[in-house]
Amino acid sequence: MAATNYLLSEDQFLCSICLDVFTDPVSTSCGHNFCKTCITEHWDRSDQYQCPMCKEAFTTRQALRVNTLFSEMVAEFRQSAQQKASSSSSSSSSEQQVFKPGEVPCDVCTETKLKALKSCLVCLTSYCETHLEPHLTASSLKRHQLIDPVENLEDRMCPKHNKPLELFCKTDKTFVCMLCHVSDHKIHELVPLKEYDGKKAALGKTQAETQQMIQKRQLKIEEIKHSVDLSKEEADREVAEGVQVFTALKETVERGQANLINTIKEKQKTTENQAEDFIKELEQEISELENRSSEVEQVTHSEDHLHLLQRFMSLKVAPPTKDWTEVSIHSSHEGTVVRAVVQLEKTFSKEMKKLIEAELKRVQKYAVDVTLDPDTAHPELILSNDGKQVSHGDVIKNLPDNPERFFDCDCVLGKQSFSSGRFYFEVQVKGKTDWDLGVARESINRKEGFSLSPEDGNWTIWLRNGNEYKALDDPPVLLSLKSRPQKVGVFVDYEEGLVSFYDVDAAALIYSFTGCSFNEKLFPYFSPCTNDDGENSAPLIISPVRVN
């Protein structure tokens, strides 16, 4: 019996029904062998009795007996295969990877579970390299469908026919087996799952694109974190500067208060000293007058004519004659507080100017290169070739009526749009008596009249009649400026909802729109206004930003 393995191939020891090594092999009258359980269950499910191999039909169900000789050969083959597998497993288990959490284990390994190399959709079993060998060598097992190792192989079997799900029904959008094809899905559009192998390349591309998107988002996360760090640094710097400024202002106020109190006290002391001197002088004169009165009274009662005449001559000396009518004590405190507050206001103005200068330098860091968009310009406006100047021409040019062009308002937008972050630009308004300047949202009405207000999508200031400045807020705010700006800076913080205007040369804040709600693109907005018979012919000029 030792030579059995050399006389029979491995395929001859496999049941054609279960495709595994025979268990209790029995023979039919036609000479074919099957596992006793396999042929019994096969006939139990069938309406007729025939050989699964040659299809020979039997009139009656045959009595099945174990093939003793063949059973011994199968047992020897099984023992030999197990020894070979055990030897191979012991020699290669150190080389193979032991299965780890998250990986698919070999279903055959009994002691140390090794990592599965393949899963069989016919056997519904996952195999390591050693236990996979029969599927790679035995011709009957080679026909089995092997896939990369997966868990829950039962989910890949048709629950109705217990066959592998090999087809996809496009009609029902479901996976089916071959028997489903000939039964429930006969007229449906079915495609083999193998045809979807071409999808792997597309999935690979999708995977690469997905990874790229992940990387972009990870970079964006790092960018946001970096922005938060920068924002925190800026906030800490602003807090430190604010504390420094307010501390200085507080000390200035306290010094002013102390000086005010000391000044008032010193004036009061001077007044009191003056009053004491007056009182002493008056008391001295009163004493002298009282003595004179007493002497006069004594003389008037004297009966001695000689004595009376002698005293009369001495009393003719003139008494104190100072006129105290105009003498008075006046309070000298009036206006002291006002003068102290005025001085304090001057100090505050100096500190405020320093703050505005520092703020202007900061916003100038966000300077952008703005050019005028000729497609948006009103037909009466004249733009320079470099797109940096605009003036009113008094003549309507024949221009195409494109959707972007303004036709009712003498204005033009910048080419550049902004939907996030911060930006800043400067415009020379020197020599003009009228102008509008600011930013506008993309959806602003360009064909009909509109009001310059945030409600209509404008955040602007204007000049009229050479000296009337107004911020076109809701409601409009009349501006009182100390000097006429020659160059105006415009700063926008999109997320903060802030639009600020600066007198660049004077380093002064003109006006700020706060709490704005931006939800679309913003464009720089310019209007040189009409010529006014040459009085307002100077152009608006977009100037390069130079940090003061």
Coordinates of C-alpha atoms in Angstrom, one line a residue:
M1 CA 0.0 0.0 0.0
A2 CA 3.0 2.3 0.4
A3 CA 3.2 2.7 -3.4
T4 CA -0.4 3.9 -3.6
N5 CA 0.7 7.6 -3.9
Y6 CA 2.7 6.8 -6.9
L7 CA -0.1 4.9 -8.7
L8 CA -2.9 7.3 -8.3
S9 CA -2.9 11.1 -8.8
E10 CA -4.2 13.4 -6.1
D11 CA -7.3 14.3 -8.1
Q12 CA -8.4 10.6 -7.9
F13 CA -8.8 11.0 -4.1
L14 CA -11.1 13.9 -4.3
C15 CA -14.9 13.6 -4.3
S16 CA -16.4 15.2 -7.4
I17 CA -19.3 16.6 -5.3
C18 CA -17.6 18.2 -2.4
L19 CA -14.2 18.5 -4.2
D20 CA -12.4 17.4 -1.0
V21 CA -10.7 14.1 0.0
F22 CA -13.1 11.2 0.2
T23 CA -14.8 10.5 3.5
D24 CA -16.3 7.0 3.7
P25 CA -16.0 6.5 -0.1
V26 CA -18.8 4.4 -1.8
S27 CA -19.1 3.2 -5.4
T28 CA -22.1 3.2 -7.7
S29 CA -22.8 0.4 -10.1
C30 CA -21.3 2.5 -12.9
G31 CA -17.9 2.4 -11.1
H32 CA -17.7 6.0 -9.8
N33 CA -16.7 6.9 -6.2
F34 CA -18.3 9.5 -3.9
C35 CA -18.4 10.4 -0.3
K36 CA -21.2 8.5 1.3
T37 CA -22.8 11.6 2.7
C38 CA -22.3 13.6 -0.5
I39 CA -24.1 11.1 -2.8
T40 CA -26.8 10.5 -0.2
E41 CA -27.6 14.2 0.1
H42 CA -27.4 14.6 -3.7
W43 CA -30.1 11.9 -4.3
D44 CA -32.2 13.3 -1.4
R45 CA -32.5 16.6 -3.2
S46 CA -33.1 15.1 -6.6
D47 CA -36.3 13.7 -8.2
Q48 CA -34.3 10.9 -10.0
Y49 CA -31.3 8.7 -9.2
Q50 CA -28.4 9.1 -11.5
C51 CA -24.6 9.3 -11.3
P52 CA -23.3 12.9 -10.8
M53 CA -20.3 12.0 -13.0
C54 CA -21.5 10.0 -16.0
K55 CA -25.3 10.9 -15.6
E56 CA -26.2 7.2 -15.8
A57 CA -29.8 6.8 -14.5
F58 CA -30.9 4.1 -12.1
T59 CA -34.4 2.9 -11.8
T60 CA -34.2 2.5 -8.1
R61 CA -32.1 4.0 -5.4
Q62 CA -29.0 1.9 -5.1
A63 CA -27.8 0.4 -1.8
L64 CA -24.5 2.1 -1.1
R65 CA -21.6 0.2 0.5
V66 CA -18.2 1.4 1.5
N67 CA -15.5 0.5 -0.9
T68 CA -13.1 -1.0 1.6
L69 CA -10.0 -1.2 -0.5
F70 CA -10.4 2.3 -1.9
S71 CA -11.2 3.6 1.6
E72 CA -7.9 2.3 2.8
M73 CA -6.1 4.0 -0.1
V74 CA -7.9 7.2 0.8
A75 CA -6.9 6.9 4.4
E76 CA -3.3 6.4 3.5
F77 CA -3.4 9.3 1.1
R78 CA -5.0 11.6 3.8
Q79 CA -2.3 10.5 6.3
S80 CA 0.5 11.2 3.8
A81 CA -1.0 14.6 2.9
Q82 CA -1.3 15.6 6.5
Q83 CA 2.3 14.5 7.3
K84 CA 3.5 16.5 4.2
A85 CA 1.4 19.5 5.3
S86 CA 2.6 19.3 8.9
S87 CA 6.2 19.0 7.7
S88 CA 5.8 21.9 5.3
S89 CA 4.0 24.0 7.9
S90 CA 6.7 23.4 10.6
S91 CA 9.4 24.4 8.1
S92 CA 7.7 27.4 6.7
S93 CA 5.6 28.7 9.6
S94 CA 8.6 30.7 10.8
E95 CA 8.8 32.3 7.3
Q96 CA 5.1 33.0 7.0
Q97 CA 3.5 35.8 8.9
V98 CA 1.4 35.0 11.9
F99 CA -2.0 36.6 11.5
K100 CA -2.5 40.0 13.2
P101 CA -5.7 41.9 14.2
G102 CA -7.2 43.4 11.1
E103 CA -5.9 40.6 8.9
V104 CA -7.6 37.4 7.6
P105 CA -6.5 34.2 9.4
C106 CA -6.1 30.8 7.8
D107 CA -9.2 28.7 8.5
V108 CA -7.2 25.4 8.4
C109 CA -4.5 26.2 10.9
T110 CA -5.3 24.7 14.3
E111 CA -2.6 25.9 16.6
T112 CA -0.8 29.1 15.5
K113 CA -3.1 30.9 13.1
L114 CA -1.1 32.1 10.0
K115 CA -2.0 35.0 7.7
A116 CA -4.3 33.9 4.9
L117 CA -2.9 34.2 1.4
K118 CA -6.0 33.5 -0.6
S119 CA -9.7 32.7 0.0
C120 CA -11.6 30.1 -2.0
L121 CA -15.2 31.0 -3.1
V122 CA -16.0 27.3 -3.7
C123 CA -14.7 25.9 -0.4
L124 CA -15.6 29.1 1.5
T125 CA -12.3 28.8 3.2
S126 CA -9.3 31.0 3.6
Y127 CA -5.8 29.4 3.3
C128 CA -2.3 30.3 4.3
E129 CA 0.6 29.5 1.9
T130 CA 0.9 25.9 3.1
H131 CA -2.7 25.0 3.1
L132 CA -3.3 26.7 -0.2
E133 CA -0.9 24.3 -2.0
P134 CA -3.5 21.7 -3.0
H135 CA -5.5 24.4 -4.8
L136 CA -2.3 25.2 -6.8
T137 CA -1.4 21.7 -7.6
A138 CA -4.6 19.5 -7.8
S139 CA -6.2 19.9 -11.3
S140 CA -9.7 19.7 -9.9
L141 CA -9.0 22.3 -7.2
K142 CA -7.3 24.6 -9.7
R143 CA -10.8 25.2 -11.1
H144 CA -11.8 26.8 -7.8
Q145 CA -12.1 30.6 -7.8
L146 CA -9.4 32.1 -5.6
I147 CA -9.5 35.8 -4.4
D148 CA -7.5 37.9 -2.1
P149 CA -8.2 36.9 1.5
V150 CA -11.5 38.3 2.8
E151 CA -13.6 37.6 5.9
N152 CA -17.2 36.5 5.9
L153 CA -17.0 34.3 2.8
E154 CA -20.6 33.3 3.3
D155 CA -21.6 36.8 2.3
R156 CA -20.2 36.0 -1.2
M157 CA -22.5 33.0 -1.6
C158 CA -26.0 33.2 -3.0
P159 CA -28.4 32.6 -0.1
K160 CA -30.9 30.9 -2.3
H161 CA -28.6 28.5 -4.3
N162 CA -25.5 28.4 -2.2
K163 CA -23.4 29.2 -5.2
P164 CA -20.7 32.0 -5.6
L165 CA -22.0 35.4 -6.5
E166 CA -20.4 35.7 -9.9
L167 CA -22.8 38.1 -11.8
F168 CA -24.1 41.6 -11.4
C169 CA -27.7 42.3 -12.4
K170 CA -27.8 45.8 -13.8
T171 CA -31.6 45.7 -13.9
D172 CA -32.1 44.9 -10.1
K173 CA -28.7 46.4 -9.1
T174 CA -27.9 43.3 -7.2
F175 CA -25.3 40.4 -7.2
V176 CA -26.5 37.0 -8.3
C177 CA -25.1 33.5 -9.0
M178 CA -25.3 31.4 -12.2
L179 CA -28.5 29.6 -11.1
C180 CA -30.1 33.0 -10.4
H181 CA -29.3 33.8 -14.1
V182 CA -31.4 31.0 -15.4
S183 CA -34.2 31.3 -12.9
D184 CA -35.2 34.8 -11.6
H185 CA -33.0 37.0 -13.8
K186 CA -33.3 35.3 -17.2
I187 CA -34.4 38.4 -19.1
H188 CA -32.3 40.9 -17.0
E189 CA -29.1 42.5 -18.1
L190 CA -26.3 40.6 -16.4
V191 CA -22.5 41.1 -16.5
P192 CA -19.8 38.9 -15.0
L193 CA -18.0 40.4 -12.1
K194 CA -14.7 39.7 -13.9
E195 CA -15.7 42.4 -16.3
Y196 CA -15.3 44.9 -13.5
D197 CA -11.6 44.2 -13.3
G198 CA -11.2 47.1 -15.6
K199 CA -12.7 49.2 -12.8
K200 CA -9.6 48.6 -10.7
A201 CA -7.6 51.0 -12.8
A202 CA -10.3 53.6 -12.4
L203 CA -10.5 52.9 -8.7
G204 CA -6.7 53.3 -8.6
K205 CA -7.0 56.7 -10.2
T206 CA -9.8 57.5 -7.8
Q207 CA -7.7 56.4 -4.9
A208 CA -4.8 58.5 -6.1
E209 CA -7.1 61.5 -6.5
T210 CA -8.6 60.8 -3.1
Q211 CA -5.2 60.7 -1.5
Q212 CA -4.3 63.9 -3.2
M213 CA -7.5 65.5 -1.9
I214 CA -6.6 64.2 1.6
Q215 CA -3.1 65.6 1.4
K216 CA -4.6 69.0 0.2
R217 CA -6.9 69.0 3.1
Q218 CA -4.2 68.0 5.6
L219 CA -2.1 70.9 4.2
K220 CA -5.1 73.2 4.6
I221 CA -5.4 72.0 8.2
E222 CA -1.8 72.9 8.8
E223 CA -2.3 76.2 7.0
I224 CA -5.3 76.9 9.2
K225 CA -3.4 75.9 12.4
H226 CA -0.5 78.2 11.3
S227 CA -3.0 81.0 10.6
V228 CA -4.4 80.5 14.1
D229 CA -0.9 80.6 15.6
L230 CA -0.2 83.8 13.6
S231 CA -3.6 85.2 14.7
K232 CA -2.7 84.4 18.4
E233 CA 0.7 86.1 18.0
E234 CA -1.0 89.1 16.5
A235 CA -3.7 89.1 19.2
D236 CA -1.0 88.9 21.9
R237 CA 0.9 91.8 20.3
E238 CA -2.3 93.8 20.0
V239 CA -3.1 93.2 23.7
A240 CA 0.4 94.1 24.7
E241 CA 0.3 97.3 22.6
G242 CA -3.2 98.1 23.9
V243 CA -2.1 97.6 27.5
Q244 CA 0.9 99.8 26.9
V245 CA -1.2 102.6 25.3
F246 CA -4.0 102.5 27.9
T247 CA -1.5 102.4 30.7
A248 CA 0.2 105.5 29.3
L249 CA -3.2 107.2 28.8
K250 CA -4.2 106.2 32.4
E251 CA -1.0 107.6 33.8
T252 CA -1.5 110.7 31.7
V253 CA -5.0 111.1 33.1
E254 CA -3.8 110.5 36.6
R255 CA -1.0 113.0 36.2
G256 CA -3.5 115.5 34.7
Q257 CA -5.9 114.9 37.6
A258 CA -3.1 115.4 40.2
N259 CA -1.8 118.5 38.4
L260 CA -5.4 119.9 38.3
I261 CA -5.9 119.2 42.1
N262 CA -2.5 120.8 42.9
T263 CA -3.2 123.8 40.7
I264 CA -6.6 124.4 42.3
K265 CA -5.1 123.9 45.8
E266 CA -2.3 126.3 45.1
K267 CA -4.7 128.9 43.8
Q268 CA -6.9 128.4 46.8
K269 CA -3.9 128.8 49.1
T270 CA -2.9 132.0 47.3
T271 CA -6.5 133.3 47.7
E272 CA -6.5 132.4 51.4
N273 CA -3.1 134.1 52.0
Q274 CA -4.3 137.3 50.2
A275 CA -7.5 137.2 52.3
E276 CA -5.5 136.9 55.6
D277 CA -3.3 139.8 54.6
F278 CA -6.4 141.9 53.9
I279 CA -8.0 140.9 57.2
K280 CA -4.8 141.7 59.1
E281 CA -4.6 145.1 57.5
L282 CA -8.3 145.8 58.2
E283 CA -8.0 144.7 61.8
Q284 CA -5.0 147.0 62.2
E285 CA -7.0 149.9 60.9
I286 CA -10.0 149.0 63.0
S287 CA -7.7 149.0 66.1
E288 CA -6.3 152.4 65.2
L289 CA -9.8 153.8 64.6
E290 CA -11.1 152.4 67.9
N291 CA -8.2 154.1 69.8
R292 CA -9.0 157.4 68.1
S293 CA -12.7 157.0 68.9
S294 CA -11.9 156.4 72.5
E295 CA -9.7 159.5 72.7
V296 CA -12.3 161.6 71.0
E297 CA -14.9 160.5 73.5
Q298 CA -12.6 161.4 76.4
V299 CA -12.0 164.9 75.1
T300 CA -15.7 165.5 74.5
H301 CA -16.3 164.9 78.2
S302 CA -13.5 167.1 79.5
E303 CA -14.3 170.4 81.3
D304 CA -10.8 171.6 81.0
H305 CA -10.7 173.9 78.0
L306 CA -7.0 174.0 77.8
H307 CA -6.8 170.2 77.8
L308 CA -9.6 170.0 75.2
L309 CA -7.8 172.4 72.9
Q310 CA -4.5 170.6 73.2
R311 CA -6.1 167.1 72.5
F312 CA -8.1 168.6 69.7
M313 CA -5.0 169.7 67.9
S314 CA -3.5 166.2 68.2
L315 CA -6.7 164.5 67.0
K316 CA -6.7 166.6 63.8
V317 CA -4.1 164.1 62.4
A318 CA -5.9 162.3 59.6
P319 CA -7.2 158.8 60.3
P320 CA -6.6 155.8 57.9
T321 CA -8.2 156.8 54.6
K322 CA -7.7 153.6 52.5
D323 CA -10.8 152.9 50.4
W324 CA -11.8 149.3 50.8
T325 CA -14.8 149.6 48.5
E326 CA -13.2 148.1 45.5
V327 CA -11.2 145.5 47.4
S328 CA -12.6 141.9 47.2
I329 CA -11.5 138.3 47.0
H330 CA -12.1 136.6 43.6
S331 CA -12.1 132.8 42.9
S332 CA -9.4 132.0 40.4
H333 CA -10.6 128.4 39.7
E334 CA -12.8 129.2 36.7
G335 CA -11.6 127.4 33.5
T336 CA -9.0 125.3 35.3
V337 CA -10.8 122.0 34.6
V338 CA -11.5 123.0 31.0
R339 CA -7.9 123.9 30.3
A340 CA -6.8 120.6 31.9
V341 CA -9.2 118.6 29.7
V342 CA -8.1 120.5 26.6
Q343 CA -4.5 119.7 27.4
L344 CA -5.5 116.1 28.0
E345 CA -7.3 116.0 24.7
K346 CA -4.1 117.2 23.0
T347 CA -2.2 114.4 24.6
F348 CA -4.9 111.9 23.5
S349 CA -4.8 113.2 20.0
K350 CA -1.0 112.7 19.9
E351 CA -1.4 109.1 21.1
M352 CA -4.3 108.5 18.7
K353 CA -2.1 109.7 15.8
K354 CA 0.6 107.3 16.8
L355 CA -1.9 104.4 16.9
I356 CA -3.4 105.3 13.5
E357 CA 0.1 105.6 12.0
A358 CA 0.9 102.1 13.4
E359 CA -2.4 100.7 12.2
L360 CA -1.9 102.2 8.7
K361 CA 1.5 100.6 8.4
R362 CA -0.1 97.2 9.4
V363 CA -2.9 97.4 6.8
Q364 CA -0.5 98.6 4.1
K365 CA 1.1 95.1 4.3
Y366 CA -2.0 93.8 2.6
A367 CA -1.6 96.0 -0.5
V368 CA -2.8 94.5 -3.8
D369 CA -2.2 95.6 -7.4
V370 CA -5.6 97.0 -8.6
T371 CA -6.3 97.8 -12.2
L372 CA -9.5 99.2 -13.7
D373 CA -11.8 96.9 -15.7
P374 CA -12.8 98.5 -19.0
D375 CA -15.7 96.0 -19.4
T376 CA -17.4 97.6 -16.4
A377 CA -16.7 101.3 -17.2
H378 CA -19.6 103.7 -18.0
P379 CA -19.4 104.9 -21.6
E380 CA -18.6 108.4 -20.5
L381 CA -15.5 107.4 -18.5
I382 CA -12.0 107.6 -19.9
L383 CA -9.5 104.9 -18.7
S384 CA -5.7 105.2 -19.1
N385 CA -3.9 102.5 -21.0
D386 CA -2.3 101.0 -17.9
G387 CA -5.7 100.8 -16.2
K388 CA -4.6 103.0 -13.3
Q389 CA -6.5 106.3 -14.0
V390 CA -10.1 107.2 -14.7
S391 CA -11.7 110.6 -15.5
H392 CA -15.0 111.8 -17.0
G393 CA -15.1 112.5 -20.7
D394 CA -18.5 114.2 -21.1
V395 CA -18.9 112.2 -24.3
I396 CA -20.8 108.9 -24.5
K397 CA -18.7 106.3 -26.4
N398 CA -20.3 103.6 -28.5
L399 CA -19.4 100.6 -26.4
P400 CA -20.9 97.0 -26.3
D401 CA -23.7 96.7 -23.8
N402 CA -22.1 93.7 -22.0
P403 CA -23.7 92.6 -18.7
E404 CA -20.8 93.9 -16.6
R405 CA -21.0 97.5 -17.8
F406 CA -22.5 100.3 -15.8
F407 CA -25.0 102.5 -17.8
D408 CA -26.7 104.6 -15.2
C409 CA -23.9 105.5 -12.8
D410 CA -20.5 107.1 -13.9
C411 CA -18.4 104.4 -12.2
V412 CA -16.0 101.5 -12.9
L413 CA -14.9 98.5 -10.9
G414 CA -11.5 97.0 -10.5
K415 CA -10.5 93.8 -12.4
Q416 CA -9.5 92.1 -9.2
S417 CA -12.1 90.5 -6.9
F418 CA -11.8 89.3 -3.4
S419 CA -13.9 86.7 -1.5
S420 CA -11.7 86.2 1.6
G421 CA -8.8 87.6 3.6
R422 CA -7.7 91.2 3.6
F423 CA -6.7 93.7 0.9
Y424 CA -5.7 97.3 0.7
F425 CA -5.2 99.9 -2.1
E426 CA -4.7 103.6 -2.3
V427 CA -6.2 106.2 -4.7
Q428 CA -5.1 109.8 -5.3
V429 CA -8.0 112.2 -5.2
K430 CA -5.9 115.4 -5.4
G431 CA -7.5 118.3 -7.3
K432 CA -11.0 116.9 -7.4
T433 CA -14.2 118.5 -6.0
D434 CA -16.4 115.3 -6.3
W435 CA -15.6 111.6 -6.1
D436 CA -16.9 108.3 -4.8
L437 CA -14.6 105.5 -3.6
G438 CA -15.0 102.1 -1.8
V439 CA -15.9 98.5 -2.6
A440 CA -19.0 96.9 -4.2
R441 CA -20.3 93.4 -4.3
E442 CA -20.5 91.5 -7.6
S443 CA -24.3 91.5 -7.9
I444 CA -24.6 95.3 -7.8
N445 CA -27.2 96.6 -10.2
R446 CA -25.2 97.9 -13.3
K447 CA -28.0 99.0 -15.6
E448 CA -30.3 101.0 -13.4
G449 CA -29.9 103.6 -10.7
F450 CA -29.0 102.5 -7.2
S451 CA -28.2 104.1 -3.9
L452 CA -24.7 104.1 -2.5
S453 CA -25.4 102.1 0.6
P454 CA -24.5 98.8 2.2
E455 CA -28.1 97.6 1.5
D456 CA -27.5 98.0 -2.2
G457 CA -24.1 96.4 -2.1
N458 CA -21.8 99.5 -1.7
W459 CA -19.5 100.5 1.1
T460 CA -18.3 103.9 0.0
I461 CA -17.4 107.5 1.0
W462 CA -17.7 110.5 -1.2
L463 CA -16.7 114.2 -1.6
R464 CA -19.2 116.8 -2.8
N465 CA -18.7 120.6 -3.5
G466 CA -15.0 120.4 -2.6
N467 CA -15.5 120.1 1.2
E468 CA -18.5 118.0 2.0
Y469 CA -17.4 114.5 3.0
K470 CA -19.9 111.8 3.8
A471 CA -19.8 108.1 4.7
L472 CA -22.7 106.4 2.8
D473 CA -23.6 104.1 5.7
D474 CA -27.2 103.4 6.8
P475 CA -27.9 106.1 7.8
P476 CA -25.3 108.3 6.0
V477 CA -22.7 110.0 8.3
L478 CA -21.5 113.5 7.7
L479 CA -17.7 113.6 8.2
S480 CA -15.8 116.4 9.8
L481 CA -12.2 116.2 8.6
K482 CA -9.3 118.3 9.9
S483 CA -7.7 118.4 6.4
R484 CA -8.7 117.5 2.8
P485 CA -7.3 114.1 2.0
Q486 CA -5.1 114.0 -1.1
K487 CA -4.7 110.3 -1.1
V488 CA -7.2 107.8 0.3
G489 CA -6.4 104.3 1.5
V490 CA -9.1 101.6 1.4
F491 CA -8.7 98.5 3.6
V492 CA -11.1 95.5 3.7
D493 CA -11.1 92.5 6.1
Y494 CA -13.6 90.1 4.5
E495 CA -14.1 87.8 7.5
E496 CA -14.1 90.6 10.0
G497 CA -16.7 92.5 8.0
L498 CA -14.7 95.7 8.1
V499 CA -14.1 98.4 5.5
S500 CA -11.9 101.3 6.6
F501 CA -10.8 104.5 4.8
Y502 CA -7.6 106.4 5.7
D503 CA -6.1 109.8 4.9
V504 CA -2.7 108.4 3.9
D505 CA -0.7 111.6 4.1
A506 CA -2.1 112.7 7.4
A507 CA -2.1 109.1 8.7
A508 CA -5.7 109.6 10.0
L509 CA -8.7 107.3 10.0
I510 CA -11.5 108.8 7.9
Y511 CA -14.3 106.3 8.6
S512 CA -14.9 102.5 9.2
F513 CA -17.9 100.4 8.2
T514 CA -18.1 97.6 10.9
G515 CA -20.2 94.5 11.3
C516 CA -20.6 94.1 7.5
S517 CA -21.9 90.8 6.1
F518 CA -20.1 89.8 3.0
N519 CA -21.3 86.7 1.1
E520 CA -20.0 87.2 -2.4
K521 CA -17.1 88.7 -4.3
L522 CA -16.1 92.3 -3.6
F523 CA -14.6 94.6 -6.2
P524 CA -12.8 98.0 -5.8
Y525 CA -15.3 100.8 -6.7
F526 CA -14.4 104.1 -8.4
S527 CA -16.4 107.1 -9.6
P528 CA -14.6 110.3 -10.7
C529 CA -18.1 112.0 -11.0
T530 CA -18.9 114.5 -13.7
N531 CA -16.4 117.2 -15.0
D532 CA -18.5 120.1 -13.6
D533 CA -17.3 122.3 -16.5
G534 CA -13.7 121.4 -15.9
E535 CA -13.8 122.1 -12.1
N536 CA -13.6 118.3 -11.5
S537 CA -11.6 117.2 -14.4
A538 CA -8.7 115.7 -12.4
P539 CA -8.6 111.9 -12.6
L540 CA -8.8 109.3 -9.8
I541 CA -5.4 107.6 -9.8
I542 CA -4.6 104.2 -8.3
S543 CA -1.3 104.8 -6.6
P544 CA 1.5 102.3 -5.7
V545 CA 1.5 101.7 -1.9
R546 CA 4.5 103.1 -0.1
V547 CA 4.7 102.4 3.6
N548 CA 5.1 105.6 5.6

